Short mmCIF file of C-alpha atoms in Angstrom, two decimals:
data_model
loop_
_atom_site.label_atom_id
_atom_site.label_comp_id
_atom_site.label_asym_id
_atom_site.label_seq_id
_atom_site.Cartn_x
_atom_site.Cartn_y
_atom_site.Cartn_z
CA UNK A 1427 56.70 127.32 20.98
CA UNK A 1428 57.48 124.18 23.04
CA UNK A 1429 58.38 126.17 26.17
CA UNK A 1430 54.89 128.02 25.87
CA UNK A 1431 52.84 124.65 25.45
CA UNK A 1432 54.88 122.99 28.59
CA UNK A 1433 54.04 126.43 30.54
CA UNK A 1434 50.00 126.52 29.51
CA UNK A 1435 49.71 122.66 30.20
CA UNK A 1436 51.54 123.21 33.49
CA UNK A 1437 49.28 126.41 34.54
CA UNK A 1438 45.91 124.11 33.55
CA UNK A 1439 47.38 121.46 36.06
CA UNK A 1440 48.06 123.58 38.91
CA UNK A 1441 44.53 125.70 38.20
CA UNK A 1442 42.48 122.36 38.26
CA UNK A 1443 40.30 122.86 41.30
CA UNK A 1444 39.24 119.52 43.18
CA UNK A 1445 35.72 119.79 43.34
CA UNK A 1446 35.50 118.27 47.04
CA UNK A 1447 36.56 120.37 49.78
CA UNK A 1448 35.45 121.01 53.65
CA UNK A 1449 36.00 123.39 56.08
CA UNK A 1450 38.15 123.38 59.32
CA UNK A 1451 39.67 125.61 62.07
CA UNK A 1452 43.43 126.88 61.68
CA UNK A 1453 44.48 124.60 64.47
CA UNK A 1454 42.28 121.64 63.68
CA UNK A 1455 43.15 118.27 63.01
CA UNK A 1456 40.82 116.19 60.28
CA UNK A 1457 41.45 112.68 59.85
CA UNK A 1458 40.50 110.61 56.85
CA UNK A 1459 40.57 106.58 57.13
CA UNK A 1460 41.40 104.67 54.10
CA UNK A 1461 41.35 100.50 54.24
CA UNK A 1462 43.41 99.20 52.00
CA UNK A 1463 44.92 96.17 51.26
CA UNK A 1464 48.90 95.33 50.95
CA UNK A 1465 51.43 97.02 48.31
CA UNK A 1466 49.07 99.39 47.22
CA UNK A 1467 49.83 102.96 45.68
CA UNK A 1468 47.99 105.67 47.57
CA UNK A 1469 48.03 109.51 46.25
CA UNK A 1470 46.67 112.55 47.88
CA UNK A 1471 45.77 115.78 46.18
CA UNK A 1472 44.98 118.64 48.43
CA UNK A 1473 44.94 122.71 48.19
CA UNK A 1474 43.83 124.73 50.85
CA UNK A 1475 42.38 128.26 51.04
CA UNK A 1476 41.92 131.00 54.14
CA UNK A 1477 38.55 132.96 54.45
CA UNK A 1478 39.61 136.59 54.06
CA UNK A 1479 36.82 139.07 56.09
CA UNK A 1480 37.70 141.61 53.73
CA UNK A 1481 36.96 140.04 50.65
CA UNK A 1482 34.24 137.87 52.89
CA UNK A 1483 35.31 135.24 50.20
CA UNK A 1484 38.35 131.77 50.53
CA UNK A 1485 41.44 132.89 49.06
CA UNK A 1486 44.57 131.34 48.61
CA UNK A 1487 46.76 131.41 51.78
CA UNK A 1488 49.33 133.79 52.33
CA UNK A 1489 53.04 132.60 52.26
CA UNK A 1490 54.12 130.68 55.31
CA UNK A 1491 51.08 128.38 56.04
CA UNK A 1492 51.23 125.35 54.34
CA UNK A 1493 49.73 121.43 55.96
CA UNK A 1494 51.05 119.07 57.82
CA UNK A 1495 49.98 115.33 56.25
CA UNK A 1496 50.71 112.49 58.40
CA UNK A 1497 50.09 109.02 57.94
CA UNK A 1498 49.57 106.56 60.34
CA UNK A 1499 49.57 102.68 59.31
CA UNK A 1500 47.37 100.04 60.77
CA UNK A 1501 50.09 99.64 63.75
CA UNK A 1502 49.67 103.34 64.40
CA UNK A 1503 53.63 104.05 63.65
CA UNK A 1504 53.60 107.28 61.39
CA UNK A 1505 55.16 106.49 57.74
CA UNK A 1506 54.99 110.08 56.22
CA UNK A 1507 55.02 113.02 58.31
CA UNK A 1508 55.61 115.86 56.11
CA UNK A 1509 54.63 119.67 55.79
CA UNK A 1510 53.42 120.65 52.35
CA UNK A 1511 52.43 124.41 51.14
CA UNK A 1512 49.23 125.51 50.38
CA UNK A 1513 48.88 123.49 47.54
CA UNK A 1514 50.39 119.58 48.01
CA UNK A 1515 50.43 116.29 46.62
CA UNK A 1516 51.29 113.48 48.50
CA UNK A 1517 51.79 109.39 48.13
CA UNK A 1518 52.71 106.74 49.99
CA UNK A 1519 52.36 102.25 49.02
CA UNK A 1520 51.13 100.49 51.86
CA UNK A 1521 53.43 97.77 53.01
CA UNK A 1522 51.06 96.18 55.49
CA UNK A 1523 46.87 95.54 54.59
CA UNK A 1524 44.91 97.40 57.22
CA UNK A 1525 43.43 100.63 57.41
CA UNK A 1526 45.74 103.68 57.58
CA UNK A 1527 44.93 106.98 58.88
CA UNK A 1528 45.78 110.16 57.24
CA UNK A 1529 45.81 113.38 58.97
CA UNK A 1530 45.57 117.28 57.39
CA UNK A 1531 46.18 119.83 60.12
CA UNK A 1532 47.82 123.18 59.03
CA UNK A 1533 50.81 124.57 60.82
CA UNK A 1534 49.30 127.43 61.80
CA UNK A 1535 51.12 129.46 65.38
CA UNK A 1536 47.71 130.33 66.57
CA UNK A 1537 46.92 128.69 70.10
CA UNK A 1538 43.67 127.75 69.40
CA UNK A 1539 40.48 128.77 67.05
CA UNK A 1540 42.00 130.69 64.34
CA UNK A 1541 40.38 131.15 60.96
CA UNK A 1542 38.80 129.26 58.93
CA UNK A 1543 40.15 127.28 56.21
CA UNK A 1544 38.87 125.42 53.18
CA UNK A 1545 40.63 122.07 52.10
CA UNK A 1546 40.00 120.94 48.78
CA UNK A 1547 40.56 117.16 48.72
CA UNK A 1548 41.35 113.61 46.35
CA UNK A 1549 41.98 110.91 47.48
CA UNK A 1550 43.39 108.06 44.96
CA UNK A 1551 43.58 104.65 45.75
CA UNK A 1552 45.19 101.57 43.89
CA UNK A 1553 45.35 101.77 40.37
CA UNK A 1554 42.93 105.15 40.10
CA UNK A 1555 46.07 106.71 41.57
CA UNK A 1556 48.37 105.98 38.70
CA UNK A 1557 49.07 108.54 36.22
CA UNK A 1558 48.95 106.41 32.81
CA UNK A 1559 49.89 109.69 30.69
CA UNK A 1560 52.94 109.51 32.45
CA UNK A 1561 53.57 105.89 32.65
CA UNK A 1562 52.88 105.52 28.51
CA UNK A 1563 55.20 108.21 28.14
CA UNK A 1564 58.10 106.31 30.41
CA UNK A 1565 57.71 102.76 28.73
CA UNK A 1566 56.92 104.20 25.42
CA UNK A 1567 53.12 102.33 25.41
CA UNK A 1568 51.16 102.16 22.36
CA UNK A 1569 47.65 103.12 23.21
CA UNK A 1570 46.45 99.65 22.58
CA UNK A 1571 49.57 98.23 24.88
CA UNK A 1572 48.48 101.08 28.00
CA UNK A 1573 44.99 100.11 27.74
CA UNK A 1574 45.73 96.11 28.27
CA UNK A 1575 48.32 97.97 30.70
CA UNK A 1576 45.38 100.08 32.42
CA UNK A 1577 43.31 96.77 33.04
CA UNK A 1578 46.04 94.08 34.33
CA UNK A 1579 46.37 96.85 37.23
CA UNK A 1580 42.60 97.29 38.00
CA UNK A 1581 42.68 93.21 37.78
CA UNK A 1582 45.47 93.03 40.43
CA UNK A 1583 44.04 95.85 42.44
CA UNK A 1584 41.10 93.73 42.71
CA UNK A 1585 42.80 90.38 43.56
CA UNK A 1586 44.60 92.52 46.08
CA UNK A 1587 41.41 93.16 47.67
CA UNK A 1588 40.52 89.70 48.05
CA UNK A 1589 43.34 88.40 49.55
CA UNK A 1590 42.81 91.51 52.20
CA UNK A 1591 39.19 90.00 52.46
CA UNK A 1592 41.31 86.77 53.43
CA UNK A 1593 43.51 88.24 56.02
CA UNK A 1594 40.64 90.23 57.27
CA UNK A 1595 38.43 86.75 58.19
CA UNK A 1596 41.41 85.38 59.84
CA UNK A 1597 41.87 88.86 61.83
CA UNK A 1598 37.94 88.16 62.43
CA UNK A 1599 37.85 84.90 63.18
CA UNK A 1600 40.63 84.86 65.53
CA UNK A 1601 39.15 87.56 67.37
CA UNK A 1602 35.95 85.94 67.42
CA UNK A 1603 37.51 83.03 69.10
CA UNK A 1604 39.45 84.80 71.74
CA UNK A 1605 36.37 86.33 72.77
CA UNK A 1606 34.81 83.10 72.73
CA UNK A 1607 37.62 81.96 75.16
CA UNK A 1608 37.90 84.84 77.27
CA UNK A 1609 34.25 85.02 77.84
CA UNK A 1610 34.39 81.24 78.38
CA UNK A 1611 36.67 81.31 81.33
CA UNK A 1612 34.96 84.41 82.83
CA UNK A 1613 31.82 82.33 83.53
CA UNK A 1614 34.02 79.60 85.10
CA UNK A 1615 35.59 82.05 87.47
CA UNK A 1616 32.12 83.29 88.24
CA UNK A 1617 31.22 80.22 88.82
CA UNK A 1618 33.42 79.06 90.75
CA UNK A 1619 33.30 81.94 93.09
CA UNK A 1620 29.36 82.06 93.46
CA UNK A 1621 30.29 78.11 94.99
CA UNK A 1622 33.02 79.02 96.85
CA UNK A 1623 31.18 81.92 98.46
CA UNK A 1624 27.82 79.31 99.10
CA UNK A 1625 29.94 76.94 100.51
CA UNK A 1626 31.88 79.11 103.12
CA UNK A 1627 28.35 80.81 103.97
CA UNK A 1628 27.15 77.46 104.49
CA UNK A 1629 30.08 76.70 106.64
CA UNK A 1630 30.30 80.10 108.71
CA UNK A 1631 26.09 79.18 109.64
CA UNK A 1632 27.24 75.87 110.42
CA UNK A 1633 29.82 77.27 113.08
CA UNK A 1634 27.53 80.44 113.91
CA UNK A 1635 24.51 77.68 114.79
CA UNK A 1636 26.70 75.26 116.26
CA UNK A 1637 28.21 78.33 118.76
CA UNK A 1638 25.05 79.50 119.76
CA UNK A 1639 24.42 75.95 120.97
CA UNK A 1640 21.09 75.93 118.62
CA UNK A 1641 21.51 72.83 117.04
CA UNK B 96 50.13 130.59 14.01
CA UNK B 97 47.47 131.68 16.35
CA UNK B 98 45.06 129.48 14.91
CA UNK B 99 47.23 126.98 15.65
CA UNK B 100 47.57 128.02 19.06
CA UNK B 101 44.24 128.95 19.47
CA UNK B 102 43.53 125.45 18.49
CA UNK B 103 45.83 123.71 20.76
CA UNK B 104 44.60 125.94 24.11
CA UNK B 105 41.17 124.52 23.06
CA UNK B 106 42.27 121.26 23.36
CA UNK B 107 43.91 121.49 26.55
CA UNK B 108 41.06 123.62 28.14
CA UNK B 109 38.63 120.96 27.30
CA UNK B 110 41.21 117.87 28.66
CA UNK B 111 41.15 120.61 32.02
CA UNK B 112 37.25 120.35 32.31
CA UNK B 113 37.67 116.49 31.59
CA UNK B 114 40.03 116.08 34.25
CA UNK B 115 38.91 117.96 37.19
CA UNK B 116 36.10 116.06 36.79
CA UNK B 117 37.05 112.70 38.32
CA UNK B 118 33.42 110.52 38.96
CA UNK B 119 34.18 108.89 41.78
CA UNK B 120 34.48 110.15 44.71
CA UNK B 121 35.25 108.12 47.64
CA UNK B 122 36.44 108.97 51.38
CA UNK B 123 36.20 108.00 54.96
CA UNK B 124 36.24 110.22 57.86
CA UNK B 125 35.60 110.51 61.89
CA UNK B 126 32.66 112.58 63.00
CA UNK B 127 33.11 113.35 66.98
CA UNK B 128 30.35 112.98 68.79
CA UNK B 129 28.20 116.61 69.54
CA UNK B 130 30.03 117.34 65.93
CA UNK B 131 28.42 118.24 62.56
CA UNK B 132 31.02 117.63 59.49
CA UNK B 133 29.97 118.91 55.77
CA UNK B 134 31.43 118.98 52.34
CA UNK B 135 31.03 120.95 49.86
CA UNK B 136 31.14 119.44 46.30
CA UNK B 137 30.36 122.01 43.30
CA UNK B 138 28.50 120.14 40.73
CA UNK B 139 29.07 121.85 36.93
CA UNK B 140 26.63 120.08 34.84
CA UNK B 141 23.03 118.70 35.59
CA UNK B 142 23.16 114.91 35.82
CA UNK B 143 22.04 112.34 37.83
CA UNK B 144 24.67 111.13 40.71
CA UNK B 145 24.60 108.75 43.36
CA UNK B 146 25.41 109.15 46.27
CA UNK B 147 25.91 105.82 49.39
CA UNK B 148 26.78 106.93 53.25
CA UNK B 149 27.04 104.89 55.99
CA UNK B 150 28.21 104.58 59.66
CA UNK B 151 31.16 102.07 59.44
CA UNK B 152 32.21 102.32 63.67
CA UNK B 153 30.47 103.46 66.70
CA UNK B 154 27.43 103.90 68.93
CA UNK B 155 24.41 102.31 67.27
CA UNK B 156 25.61 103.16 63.57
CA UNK B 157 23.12 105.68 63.18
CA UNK B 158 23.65 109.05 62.28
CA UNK B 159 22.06 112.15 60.92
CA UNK B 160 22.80 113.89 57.04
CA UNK B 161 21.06 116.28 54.91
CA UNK B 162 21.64 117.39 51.75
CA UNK B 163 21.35 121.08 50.62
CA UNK B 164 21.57 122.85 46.88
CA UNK B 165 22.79 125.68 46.40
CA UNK B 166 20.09 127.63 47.18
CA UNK B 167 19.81 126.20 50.23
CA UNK B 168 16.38 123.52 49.72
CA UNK B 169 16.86 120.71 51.58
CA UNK B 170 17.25 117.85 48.74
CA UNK B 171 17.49 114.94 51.07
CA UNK B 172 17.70 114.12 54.35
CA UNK B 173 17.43 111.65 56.85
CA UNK B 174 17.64 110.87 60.57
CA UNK B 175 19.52 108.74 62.44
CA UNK B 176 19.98 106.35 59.83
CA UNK B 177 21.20 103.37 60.56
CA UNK B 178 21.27 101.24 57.29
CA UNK B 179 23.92 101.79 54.21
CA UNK B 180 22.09 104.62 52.68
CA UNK B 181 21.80 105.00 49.04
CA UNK B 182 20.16 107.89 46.64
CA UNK B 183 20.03 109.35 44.03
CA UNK B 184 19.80 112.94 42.74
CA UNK B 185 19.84 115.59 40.02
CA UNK B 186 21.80 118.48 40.10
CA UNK B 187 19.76 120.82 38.88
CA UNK B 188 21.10 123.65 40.07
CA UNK B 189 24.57 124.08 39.14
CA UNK B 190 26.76 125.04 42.19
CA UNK B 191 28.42 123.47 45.64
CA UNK B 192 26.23 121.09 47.02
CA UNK B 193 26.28 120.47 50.29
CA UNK B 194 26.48 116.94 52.19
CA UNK B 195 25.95 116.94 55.88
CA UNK B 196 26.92 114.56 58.60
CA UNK B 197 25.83 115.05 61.92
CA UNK B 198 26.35 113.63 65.37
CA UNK B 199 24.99 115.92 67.64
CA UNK B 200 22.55 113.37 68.86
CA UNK B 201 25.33 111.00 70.52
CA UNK B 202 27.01 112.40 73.71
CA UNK B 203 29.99 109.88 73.60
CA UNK B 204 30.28 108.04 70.55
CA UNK B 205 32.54 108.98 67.45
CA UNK B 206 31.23 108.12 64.20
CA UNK B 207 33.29 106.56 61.51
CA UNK B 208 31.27 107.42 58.41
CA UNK B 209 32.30 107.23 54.95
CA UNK B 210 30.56 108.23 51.54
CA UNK B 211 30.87 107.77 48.26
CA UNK B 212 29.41 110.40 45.20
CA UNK B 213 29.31 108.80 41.55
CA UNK B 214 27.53 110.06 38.56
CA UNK B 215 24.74 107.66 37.08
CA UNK B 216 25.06 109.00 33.37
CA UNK B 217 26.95 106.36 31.63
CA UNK B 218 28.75 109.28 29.55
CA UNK B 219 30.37 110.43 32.47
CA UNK B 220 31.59 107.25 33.83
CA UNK B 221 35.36 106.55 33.38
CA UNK B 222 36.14 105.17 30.45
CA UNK B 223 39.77 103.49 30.55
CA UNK B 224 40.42 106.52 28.20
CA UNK B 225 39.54 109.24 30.72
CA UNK B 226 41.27 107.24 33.70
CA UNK B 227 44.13 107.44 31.75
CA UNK B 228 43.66 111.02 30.43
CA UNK B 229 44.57 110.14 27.10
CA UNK B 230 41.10 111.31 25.63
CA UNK B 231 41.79 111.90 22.20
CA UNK B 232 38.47 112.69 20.42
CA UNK B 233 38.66 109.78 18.14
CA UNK B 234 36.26 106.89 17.77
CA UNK B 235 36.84 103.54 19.55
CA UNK B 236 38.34 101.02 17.51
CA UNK B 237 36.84 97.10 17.90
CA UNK B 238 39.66 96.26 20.03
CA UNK B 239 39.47 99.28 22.09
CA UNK B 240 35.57 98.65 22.49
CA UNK B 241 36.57 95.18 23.44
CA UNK B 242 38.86 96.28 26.17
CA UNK B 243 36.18 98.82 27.75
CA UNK B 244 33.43 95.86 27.66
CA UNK B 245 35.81 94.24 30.27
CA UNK B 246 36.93 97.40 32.29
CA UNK B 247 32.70 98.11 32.98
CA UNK B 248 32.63 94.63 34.33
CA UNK B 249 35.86 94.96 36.35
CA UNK B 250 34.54 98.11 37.53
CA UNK B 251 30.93 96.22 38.52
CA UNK B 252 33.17 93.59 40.20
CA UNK B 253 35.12 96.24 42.09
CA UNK B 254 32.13 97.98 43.26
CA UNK B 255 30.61 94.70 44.88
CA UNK B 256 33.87 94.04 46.56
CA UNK B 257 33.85 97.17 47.99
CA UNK B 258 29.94 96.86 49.59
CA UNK B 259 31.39 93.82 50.50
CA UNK B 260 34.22 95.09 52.80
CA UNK B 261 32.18 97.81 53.94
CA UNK B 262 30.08 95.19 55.68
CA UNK B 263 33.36 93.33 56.81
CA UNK B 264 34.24 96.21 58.43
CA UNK B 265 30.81 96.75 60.33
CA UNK B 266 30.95 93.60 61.27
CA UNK B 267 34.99 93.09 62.35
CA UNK B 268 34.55 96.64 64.13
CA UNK B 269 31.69 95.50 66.15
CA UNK B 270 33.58 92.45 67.17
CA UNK B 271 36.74 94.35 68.55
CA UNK B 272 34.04 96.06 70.66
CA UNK B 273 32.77 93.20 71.85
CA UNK B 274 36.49 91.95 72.45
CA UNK B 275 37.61 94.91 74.18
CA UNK B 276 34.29 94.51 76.92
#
């Protein structure tokens, strides 16, 4: 009896369809940005499907393709580069604010083209990514205790987003400022050199006038 | 016996419908320039969603996006739009949806656009309950209610922070243009 409940609840879960996908080629690359701020939990959900010209209809890829995810923090250095099957899920915490970059592209041999594939997509950030069934289950949480539980995280989410705002201004600021300096010391140079060149013209006439016994 | 199980794959049927229905839906993503991007979103009941674009990085933040039912009317669209867009619409036809991004005005520039799709019904917005998929058909108890009263206002708060960073982020990405000239 148990054994059949665990097997229909597990079936539902792997049936549930995300209800946002897109389209792209076998040996295509799409990139998806997400900003977030420091020590955040990030979770990906993603299945993908192959258009079949016989049944002229997506259906679930054959064994052997599966997706490459890779994730690319704000430095650009790659913190997950993994290859999931057709059907993946996928999370990573952030250990540095910034916007991270992550990357679907199937692992398809064609050279190039190829067919077309549908990517059903989620994207979870912060505390929308936490699975609170699970969590009550693990700490033994009394409905009233996960809900107070459920809130404290949305409240630190959201001072986590703040102090990103923080950093962010400083980020801004600073580049604002070197800018500032840069563009500063350009007009000095330019200057300097429109001078320069006046005074050596002036100069060069001088000795040009002076040589031709005008003056 | 089988009314009993009968019972409990009700139950678990309905939690499915309740959970592949998340309501927000948020993502950013790179549109190359001479490039149209779409997604598809199938919509399974007839409510009232909102849906906010807008062109985060590149060229003069403007690009172009239509929206088409599924039986292929135009709903909305728009172009070159430069400004956060917001709308909102009914799905009144029950199907995939489908929201598209285009760039095929811009011979250099890649877009950084991002969108977000949330339904307007208050019955389908997330209730701590549903975040947590724990949505036992019972009636809220005082505390409970209490507890919801402050997640719709942390969820207000969160939602102005995050038009809030969106313009940061025009604004920072502009000036690491400007820095890089």
């Amino acid at each position: 009896m148990k054994i059949f409940l665990i097997t229909l609840v597990s079936l539902l879960y792997l049936n549930t369809v995300h209800s946002l996908y897109f389209h792209i080629r076998e040996t295509e690359r799409k990139c998806f940005i997400e900003e977030v701020p420091d020590e955040t939990l990030v979770v990906g959900k993603y299945k993908v499907q192959i258009f079949d010209k016989d049944a002229n209809d997506y259906l679930p890829t054959p064994h052997g393709i599966g997706m490459h995810v890779e994730i690319k923090d704000p430095e650009e250095k790659i913190i997950l580069s993994k290859l999931y099957s057709s059907e993946g899920r996928f999370s990573f915490t952030t250990h540095m604010p910034g916007e991270h970059v992550i990357c679907l592209y199937s692992n398809s041999t064609a050279w190039f083209g190829g067919g077309n594939l549908r990517v059903h997509l989620d994207i979870e950030v912060g505390e929308h990514a936490v699975d609170y069934n699970e969590l009550a289950g693990k700490e033994k949480l009394t409905e009233l205790q996960l809900r107070v539980r459920q809130l404290i995280d949305q409240v630190e989410q959201i001072s986590k987003e703040q102090n990103y705002q923080r950093f962010r201004e400083e980020r801004f600021r600073a580049t604002s400022e070197s800018t500032n300096q840069r563009v500063f010391w350009w007009s000095i140079a330019q200057l300097s050199v429109l001078v320069a060149t006046g005074l050596w013209q002036m100069r060069h006439l001088k000795k040009f006038f002076e040589a031709k016994k005008l003056v | 016996m089988l009314k009993l199980l009968i019972n409990v794959s009700i139950i678990f049927l309905s939690f499915e419908i309740i959970l592949s229905d998340k309501s927000a839906i948020k993502l950013t993503f790179e549109v190359e320039n001479n490039e149209q991007f779409c997604l598809f979103h199938k919509f399974n009941n007839s409510i009232e969603y909102m849906f906010k674009y807008g062109v985060l990085k590149g060229g003069y933040l403007d690009i172009d996006f239509f929206l088409e039912s599924p039986i292929g009317k135009r709903v909305y669209s728009g172009s070159k739009i430069r400004k956060l867009d917001v709308f909102n619409f009914q799905s009144t036809q029950i199907g995939v949806y489908k929201f598209c991004f285009s760039n095929s005005f811009s011979t250099i520039s890649h877009k950084v656009v991002f969108f977000e799709l949330r339904p307007l019904d208050p019955r389908y917005i997330d209730t701590l309950r549903k975040e947590s998929d724990t949505n036992i058909p019972f009636a809220f108890t005082s505390h409970e209610n209490s507890l919801e009263k402050i997640h719709k206002f942390m969820e207000t708060v969160s939602e102005i922070q995050i038009f809030h960073k969106h313009e940061k982020t025009i604004g920072s990405n502009f000036a690491e243009i400007i820095s890089q000239r």
